[in-house]
CSV table of C-alpha atoms and ligand atoms in Angstrom, one decimal:
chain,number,residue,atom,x,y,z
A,1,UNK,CA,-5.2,15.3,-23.5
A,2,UNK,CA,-5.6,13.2,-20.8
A,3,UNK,CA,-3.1,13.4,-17.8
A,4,UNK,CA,-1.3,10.4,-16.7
A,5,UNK,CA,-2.0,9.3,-13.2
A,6,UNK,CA,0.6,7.2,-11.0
A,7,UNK,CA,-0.9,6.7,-7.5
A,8,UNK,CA,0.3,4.8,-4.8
A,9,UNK,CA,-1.6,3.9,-2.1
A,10,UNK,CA,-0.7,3.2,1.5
A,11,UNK,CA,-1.9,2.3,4.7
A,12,UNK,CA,-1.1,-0.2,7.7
A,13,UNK,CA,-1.9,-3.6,7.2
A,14,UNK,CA,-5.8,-4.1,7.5
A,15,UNK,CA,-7.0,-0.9,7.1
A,16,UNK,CA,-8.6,-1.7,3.8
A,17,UNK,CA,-6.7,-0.8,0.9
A,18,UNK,CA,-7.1,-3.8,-1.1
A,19,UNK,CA,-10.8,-3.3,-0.4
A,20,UNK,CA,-10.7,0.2,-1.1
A,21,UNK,CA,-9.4,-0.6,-4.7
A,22,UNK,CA,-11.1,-3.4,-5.9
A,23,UNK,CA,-14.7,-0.7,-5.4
A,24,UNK,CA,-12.6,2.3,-6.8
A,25,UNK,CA,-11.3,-0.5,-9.9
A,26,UNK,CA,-15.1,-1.0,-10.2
A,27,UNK,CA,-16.2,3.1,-10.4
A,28,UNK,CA,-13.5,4.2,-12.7
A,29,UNK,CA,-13.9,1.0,-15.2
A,30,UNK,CA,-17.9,2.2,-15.5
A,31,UNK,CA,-17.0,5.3,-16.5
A,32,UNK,CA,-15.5,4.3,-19.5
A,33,UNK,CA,-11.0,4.0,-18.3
A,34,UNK,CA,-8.8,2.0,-18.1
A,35,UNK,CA,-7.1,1.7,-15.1
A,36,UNK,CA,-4.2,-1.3,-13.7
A,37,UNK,CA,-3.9,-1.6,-9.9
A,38,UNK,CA,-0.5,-3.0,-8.7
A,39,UNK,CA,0.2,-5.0,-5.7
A,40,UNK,CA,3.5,-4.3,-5.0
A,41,UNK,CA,3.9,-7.2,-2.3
A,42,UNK,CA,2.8,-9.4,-5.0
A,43,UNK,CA,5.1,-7.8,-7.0
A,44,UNK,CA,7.9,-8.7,-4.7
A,45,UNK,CA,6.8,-11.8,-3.8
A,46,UNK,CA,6.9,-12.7,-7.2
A,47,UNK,CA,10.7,-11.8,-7.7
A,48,UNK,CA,11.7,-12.9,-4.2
A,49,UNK,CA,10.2,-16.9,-5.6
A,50,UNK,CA,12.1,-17.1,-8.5
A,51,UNK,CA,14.5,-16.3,-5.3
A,52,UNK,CA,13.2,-19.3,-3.5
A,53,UNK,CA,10.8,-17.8,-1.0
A,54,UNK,CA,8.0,-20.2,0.1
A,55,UNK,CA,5.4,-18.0,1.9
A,56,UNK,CA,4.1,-14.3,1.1
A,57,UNK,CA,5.1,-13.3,5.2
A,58,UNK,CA,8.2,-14.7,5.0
A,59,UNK,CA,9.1,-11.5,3.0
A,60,UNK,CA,9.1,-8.8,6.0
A,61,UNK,CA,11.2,-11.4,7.9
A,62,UNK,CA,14.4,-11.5,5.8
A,63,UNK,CA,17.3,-9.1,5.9
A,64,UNK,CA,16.4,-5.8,5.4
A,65,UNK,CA,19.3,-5.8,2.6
A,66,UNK,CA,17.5,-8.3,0.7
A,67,UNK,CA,14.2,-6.7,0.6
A,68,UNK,CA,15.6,-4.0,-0.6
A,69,UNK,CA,17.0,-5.8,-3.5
A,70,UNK,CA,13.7,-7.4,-4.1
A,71,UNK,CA,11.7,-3.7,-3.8
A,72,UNK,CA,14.3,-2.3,-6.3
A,73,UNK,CA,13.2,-5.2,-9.1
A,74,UNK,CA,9.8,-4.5,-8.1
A,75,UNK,CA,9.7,-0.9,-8.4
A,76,UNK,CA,12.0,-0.9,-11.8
A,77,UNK,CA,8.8,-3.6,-13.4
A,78,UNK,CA,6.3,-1.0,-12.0
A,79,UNK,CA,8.0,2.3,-14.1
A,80,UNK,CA,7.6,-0.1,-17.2
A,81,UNK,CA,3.8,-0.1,-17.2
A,82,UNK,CA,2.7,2.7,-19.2
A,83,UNK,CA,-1.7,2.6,-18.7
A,84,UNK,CA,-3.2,6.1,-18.0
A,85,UNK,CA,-4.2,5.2,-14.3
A,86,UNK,CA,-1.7,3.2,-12.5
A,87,UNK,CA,-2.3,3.1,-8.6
A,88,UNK,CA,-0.4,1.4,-6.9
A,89,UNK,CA,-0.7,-0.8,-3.5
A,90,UNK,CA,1.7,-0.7,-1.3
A,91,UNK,CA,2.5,0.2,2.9
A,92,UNK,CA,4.5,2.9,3.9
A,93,UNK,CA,6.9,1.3,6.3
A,94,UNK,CA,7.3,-2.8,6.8
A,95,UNK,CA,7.5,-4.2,10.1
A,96,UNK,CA,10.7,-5.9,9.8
A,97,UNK,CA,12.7,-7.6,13.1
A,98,UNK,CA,15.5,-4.9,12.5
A,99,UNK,CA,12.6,-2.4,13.1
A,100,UNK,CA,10.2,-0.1,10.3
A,101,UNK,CA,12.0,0.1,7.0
A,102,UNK,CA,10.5,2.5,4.3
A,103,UNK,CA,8.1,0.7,1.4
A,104,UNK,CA,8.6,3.7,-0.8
A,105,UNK,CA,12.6,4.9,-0.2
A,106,UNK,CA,14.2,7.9,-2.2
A,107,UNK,CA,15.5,5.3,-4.7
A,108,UNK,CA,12.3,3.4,-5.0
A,109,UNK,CA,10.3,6.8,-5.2
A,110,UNK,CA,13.1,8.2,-8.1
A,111,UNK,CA,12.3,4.9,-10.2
A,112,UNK,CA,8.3,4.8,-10.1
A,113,UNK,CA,7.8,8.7,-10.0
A,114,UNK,CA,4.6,9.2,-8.6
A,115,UNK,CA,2.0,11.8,-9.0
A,116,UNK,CA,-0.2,11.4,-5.6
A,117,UNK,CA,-0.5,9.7,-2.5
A,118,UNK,CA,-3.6,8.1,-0.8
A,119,UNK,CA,-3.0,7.6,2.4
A,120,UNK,CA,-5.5,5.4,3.9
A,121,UNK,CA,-6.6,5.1,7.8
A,122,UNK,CA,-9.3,4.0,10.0
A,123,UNK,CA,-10.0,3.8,13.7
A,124,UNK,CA,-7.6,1.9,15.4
A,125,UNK,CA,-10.3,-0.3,17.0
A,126,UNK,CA,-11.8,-1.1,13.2
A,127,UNK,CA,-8.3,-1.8,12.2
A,128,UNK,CA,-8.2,-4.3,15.1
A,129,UNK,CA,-11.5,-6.0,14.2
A,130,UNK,CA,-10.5,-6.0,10.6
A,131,UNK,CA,-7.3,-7.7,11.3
A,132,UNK,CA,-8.4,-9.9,13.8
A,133,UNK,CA,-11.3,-11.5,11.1
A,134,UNK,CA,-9.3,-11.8,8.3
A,135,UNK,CA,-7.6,-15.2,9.1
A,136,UNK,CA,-5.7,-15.8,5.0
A,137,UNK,CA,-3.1,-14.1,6.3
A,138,UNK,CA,-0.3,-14.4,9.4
A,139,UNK,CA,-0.3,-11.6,10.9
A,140,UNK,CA,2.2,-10.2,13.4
A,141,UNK,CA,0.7,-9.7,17.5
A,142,UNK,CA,-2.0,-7.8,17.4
A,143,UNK,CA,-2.5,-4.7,20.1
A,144,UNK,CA,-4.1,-1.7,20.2
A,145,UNK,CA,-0.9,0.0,21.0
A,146,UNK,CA,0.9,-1.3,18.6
A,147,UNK,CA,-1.6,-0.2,15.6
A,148,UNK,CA,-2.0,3.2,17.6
A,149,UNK,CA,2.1,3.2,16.8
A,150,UNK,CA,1.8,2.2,13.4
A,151,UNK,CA,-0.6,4.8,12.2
A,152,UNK,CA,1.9,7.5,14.1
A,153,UNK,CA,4.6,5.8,12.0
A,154,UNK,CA,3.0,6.0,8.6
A,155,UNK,CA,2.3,9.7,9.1
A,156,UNK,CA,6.0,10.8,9.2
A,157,UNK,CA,6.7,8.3,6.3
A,158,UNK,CA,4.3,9.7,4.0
A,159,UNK,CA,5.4,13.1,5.0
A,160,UNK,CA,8.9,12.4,4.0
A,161,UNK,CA,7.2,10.8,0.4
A,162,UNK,CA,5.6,14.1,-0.3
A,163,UNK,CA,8.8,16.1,0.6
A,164,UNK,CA,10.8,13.6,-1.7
A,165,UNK,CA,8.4,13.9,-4.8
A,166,UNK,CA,6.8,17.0,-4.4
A,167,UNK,CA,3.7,14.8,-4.9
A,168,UNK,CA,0.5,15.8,-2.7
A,169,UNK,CA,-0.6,13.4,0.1
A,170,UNK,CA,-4.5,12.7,0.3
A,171,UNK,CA,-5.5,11.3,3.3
A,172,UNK,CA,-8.5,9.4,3.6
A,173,UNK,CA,-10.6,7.6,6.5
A,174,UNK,CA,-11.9,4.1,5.6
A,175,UNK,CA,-14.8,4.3,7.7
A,176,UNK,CA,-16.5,0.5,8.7
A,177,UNK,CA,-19.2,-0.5,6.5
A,178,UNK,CA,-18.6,2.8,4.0
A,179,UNK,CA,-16.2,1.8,1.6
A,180,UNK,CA,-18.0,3.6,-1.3
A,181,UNK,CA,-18.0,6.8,0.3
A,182,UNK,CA,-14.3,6.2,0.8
A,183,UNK,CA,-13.7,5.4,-3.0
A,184,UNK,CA,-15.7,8.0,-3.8
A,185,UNK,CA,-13.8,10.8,-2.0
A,186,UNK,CA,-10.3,9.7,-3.5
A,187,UNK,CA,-11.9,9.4,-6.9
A,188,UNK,CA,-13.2,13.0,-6.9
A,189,UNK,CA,-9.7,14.3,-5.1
A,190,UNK,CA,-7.9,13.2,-7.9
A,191,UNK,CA,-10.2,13.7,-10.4
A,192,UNK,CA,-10.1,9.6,-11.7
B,201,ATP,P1,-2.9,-5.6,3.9
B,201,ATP,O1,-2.0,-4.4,4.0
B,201,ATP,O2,-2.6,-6.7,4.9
B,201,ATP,O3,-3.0,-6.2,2.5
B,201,ATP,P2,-5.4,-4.1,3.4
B,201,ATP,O4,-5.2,-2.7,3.9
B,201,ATP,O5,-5.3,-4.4,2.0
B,201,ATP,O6,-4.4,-5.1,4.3
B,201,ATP,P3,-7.9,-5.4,3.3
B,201,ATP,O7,-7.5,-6.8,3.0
B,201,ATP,O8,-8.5,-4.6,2.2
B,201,ATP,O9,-6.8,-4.6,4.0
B,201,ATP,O10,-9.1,-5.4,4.4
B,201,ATP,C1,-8.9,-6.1,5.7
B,201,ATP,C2,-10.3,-6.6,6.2
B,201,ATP,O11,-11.1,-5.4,6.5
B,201,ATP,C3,-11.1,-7.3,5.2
B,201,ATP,O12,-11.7,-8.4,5.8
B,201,ATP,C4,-12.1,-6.3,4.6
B,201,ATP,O13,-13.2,-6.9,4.2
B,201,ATP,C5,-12.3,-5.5,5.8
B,201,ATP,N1,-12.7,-4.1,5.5
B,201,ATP,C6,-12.0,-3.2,4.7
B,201,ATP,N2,-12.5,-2.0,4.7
B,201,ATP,C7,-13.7,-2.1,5.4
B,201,ATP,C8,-14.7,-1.1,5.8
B,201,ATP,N3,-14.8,0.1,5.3
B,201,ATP,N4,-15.7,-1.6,6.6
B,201,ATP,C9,-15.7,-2.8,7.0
B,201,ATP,N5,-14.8,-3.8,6.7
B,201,ATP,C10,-13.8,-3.4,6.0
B,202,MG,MG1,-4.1,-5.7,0.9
């Protein structure tokens, strides 16, 4: 029997996870499985329209209190889905005016029950470059610093996942212009 994967997959915004996926979607369909990647901002975007949000970034900037309601829907729709491979895409910690508030919570992380973590980085100065080109989305101020202080920040919040689950933490580096090699490296760690 094959086991069931659920893998959620983090990083700071830019670093390439959506990338990441879409080539690691590509390598496990050829061989043959099925696999469903979630967006879990989409996910909450979704529920926080029928809510009467406009605009995707208009999400991090509401009361903390109701994102939490809307990552609580999102995350009770994501333990319905019942495919082998479910990964899951997702940030550890949103930058919210009230400060960084976890993505995955204890409550959030009871619902969806996950089996591994990706946690996804790059060079701050890629991240930079990678943020700075990609002009679909509105993006908070961009620094250095402030990325530098990021990836410090998702560290202890996927430390505190792992503790929470039990689950292990892989931690990959999406290096610029080798994606595949990145894909490749989670695909064999967990054995997709
Ligand atoms: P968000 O959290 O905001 O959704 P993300 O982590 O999903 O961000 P992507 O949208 O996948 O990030 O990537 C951001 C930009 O970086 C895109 O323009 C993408 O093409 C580019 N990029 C991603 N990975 C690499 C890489 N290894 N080398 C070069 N460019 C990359
Ligand atoms: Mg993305």
């Amino acid at each position: 029997m094959v086991e069931n994967k659920k893998i959620i997959m983090i990083g700071i915004p830019g670093v390439g996870k959506t990338s990441l996926l879409s080539t690691m979607v590509d390598i496990i369909k050829s061989s043959g499985k099925s696999v469903h990647v979630i967006s879990y901002g989409t996910l909450m975007f979704d529920v926080a329209k029928e809510n009467g949000l406009k605009n995707r970034d208009e999400l991090r900037k509401l009361p903390v209190i109701e994102q939490q309601k809307f990552q609580k829907i999102a995350a009770e729709k994501i333990a319905t889905f019942t495919e082998q491979i479910i990964i899951i895409d997702t940030h550890a910690f949103i930058n919210s005016p009230e400060g960084y508030y976890p993505g995955l919570p204890e409550h959030v992380l009871k619902i969806i029950q996950p089996t591994n973590f990706v946690a996804v980085s790059a060079k701050p100065e890629e991240i930079y470059n990678r943020r700075m080109k990609d002009d679909t989305r509105n993006r908070d101020k961009i620094t250095l610093a402030n990325i530098k202080k990021e990836l410090d920040v998702q560290s202890g919040m996927i430390s505190a996942c792992a503790v929470i689950t039990g689950s292990p933490v892989r931690l990959v580096l999406n290096r610029e212009g080798k994606i595949n090699e990145a894909a490749d490296k989670i695909i064999k760690a967990i054995g997709l």
